[in-house]
Amino acid sequence: LALAAGYYDQAHHVREFRALTGMTPGAYAREQGQVGFVQSSGEADA
Protein backbone atom coordinates (compact mmCIF):
# COMPACT_ATOMS: atom_id res chain seq x y z
CA LEU A 1 0.00 0.00 0.00
CA ALA A 2 2.79 2.42 0.91
CA LEU A 3 4.63 1.83 -2.37
CA ALA A 4 1.42 2.19 -4.38
CA ALA A 5 0.80 5.54 -2.69
CA GLY A 6 4.28 6.78 -3.62
CA TYR A 7 6.09 6.22 -0.31
CA TYR A 8 9.52 4.63 -0.10
CA ASP A 9 8.45 2.28 2.69
CA GLN A 10 5.73 1.66 5.26
CA ALA A 11 7.50 3.63 7.99
CA HIS A 12 7.62 6.71 5.75
CA HIS A 13 3.88 6.39 5.13
CA VAL A 14 3.08 5.93 8.84
CA ARG A 15 5.18 8.95 9.86
CA GLU A 16 3.41 11.22 7.37
CA PHE A 17 -0.02 9.80 8.23
CA ARG A 18 0.62 10.44 11.92
CA ALA A 19 1.82 13.99 11.19
CA LEU A 20 -1.39 14.72 9.27
CA THR A 21 -3.94 12.98 11.51
CA GLY A 22 -2.27 12.73 14.91
CA MET A 23 -2.69 8.94 14.98
CA THR A 24 -1.36 5.82 13.32
CA PRO A 25 -3.24 4.26 10.39
CA GLY A 26 -4.28 1.35 12.63
CA ALA A 27 -5.68 3.64 15.32
CA TYR A 28 -7.49 5.65 12.64
CA ALA A 29 -9.04 2.49 11.16
CA ARG A 30 -10.18 1.30 14.61
CA GLU A 31 -11.74 4.69 15.33
CA GLN A 32 -13.55 4.75 12.00
CA GLY A 33 -14.77 1.19 12.56
CA GLN A 34 -16.58 2.31 15.70
CA VAL A 35 -18.54 4.94 13.79
CA GLY A 36 -20.33 2.39 11.62
CA PHE A 37 -22.20 3.12 8.43
CA VAL A 38 -24.11 6.37 8.29
CA GLN A 39 -26.78 6.82 5.65
CA SER A 40 -29.58 9.30 5.19
CA SER A 41 -32.99 7.98 6.17
CA GLY A 42 -34.39 9.46 2.99
CA GLU A 43 -36.78 11.75 4.84
CA ALA A 44 -36.74 15.35 3.67
CA ASP A 45 -36.39 18.14 6.22
CA ALA A 46 -38.93 20.27 4.35
mmCIF file of C-alpha atoms in Angstrom:
data_model
loop_
_atom_site.group_PDB
_atom_site.id
_atom_site.type_symbol
_atom_site.label_atom_id
_atom_site.label_comp_id
_atom_site.label_asym_id
_atom_site.label_seq_id
_atom_site.Cartn_x
_atom_site.Cartn_y
_atom_site.Cartn_z
ATOM 1 C CA LEU A 1 0.000 0.000 0.000
ATOM 2 C CA ALA A 2 2.785 2.418 0.909
ATOM 3 C CA LEU A 3 4.629 1.830 -2.367
ATOM 4 C CA ALA A 4 1.415 2.188 -4.383
ATOM 5 C CA ALA A 5 0.799 5.542 -2.689
ATOM 6 C CA GLY A 6 4.280 6.775 -3.615
ATOM 7 C CA TYR A 7 6.086 6.225 -0.312
ATOM 8 C CA TYR A 8 9.523 4.631 -0.098
ATOM 9 C CA ASP A 9 8.453 2.281 2.691
ATOM 10 C CA GLN A 10 5.733 1.663 5.262
ATOM 11 C CA ALA A 11 7.505 3.630 7.988
ATOM 12 C CA HIS A 12 7.616 6.706 5.749
ATOM 13 C CA HIS A 13 3.882 6.385 5.125
ATOM 14 C CA VAL A 14 3.076 5.931 8.838
ATOM 15 C CA ARG A 15 5.181 8.954 9.864
ATOM 16 C CA GLU A 16 3.414 11.221 7.369
ATOM 17 C CA PHE A 17 -0.020 9.797 8.227
ATOM 18 C CA ARG A 18 0.623 10.438 11.922
ATOM 19 C CA ALA A 19 1.823 13.991 11.188
ATOM 20 C CA LEU A 20 -1.388 14.716 9.273
ATOM 21 C CA THR A 21 -3.940 12.984 11.509
ATOM 22 C CA GLY A 22 -2.270 12.727 14.906
ATOM 23 C CA MET A 23 -2.691 8.938 14.984
ATOM 24 C CA THR A 24 -1.359 5.822 13.319
ATOM 25 C CA PRO A 25 -3.235 4.263 10.387
ATOM 26 C CA GLY A 26 -4.279 1.350 12.634
ATOM 27 C CA ALA A 27 -5.681 3.645 15.318
ATOM 28 C CA TYR A 28 -7.487 5.647 12.639
ATOM 29 C CA ALA A 29 -9.040 2.486 11.164
ATOM 30 C CA ARG A 30 -10.183 1.296 14.614
ATOM 31 C CA GLU A 31 -11.740 4.693 15.334
ATOM 32 C CA GLN A 32 -13.548 4.748 11.999
ATOM 33 C CA GLY A 33 -14.771 1.186 12.556
ATOM 34 C CA GLN A 34 -16.585 2.305 15.700
ATOM 35 C CA VAL A 35 -18.541 4.936 13.790
ATOM 36 C CA GLY A 36 -20.327 2.390 11.616
ATOM 37 C CA PHE A 37 -22.199 3.117 8.429
ATOM 38 C CA VAL A 38 -24.113 6.373 8.285
ATOM 39 C CA GLN A 39 -26.777 6.817 5.650
ATOM 40 C CA SER A 40 -29.583 9.296 5.186
ATOM 41 C CA SER A 41 -32.992 7.978 6.171
ATOM 42 C CA GLY A 42 -34.394 9.460 2.987
ATOM 43 C CA GLU A 43 -36.785 11.750 4.836
ATOM 44 C CA ALA A 44 -36.744 15.354 3.666
ATOM 45 C CA ASP A 45 -36.388 18.139 6.218
ATOM 46 C CA ALA A 46 -38.928 20.272 4.352
#
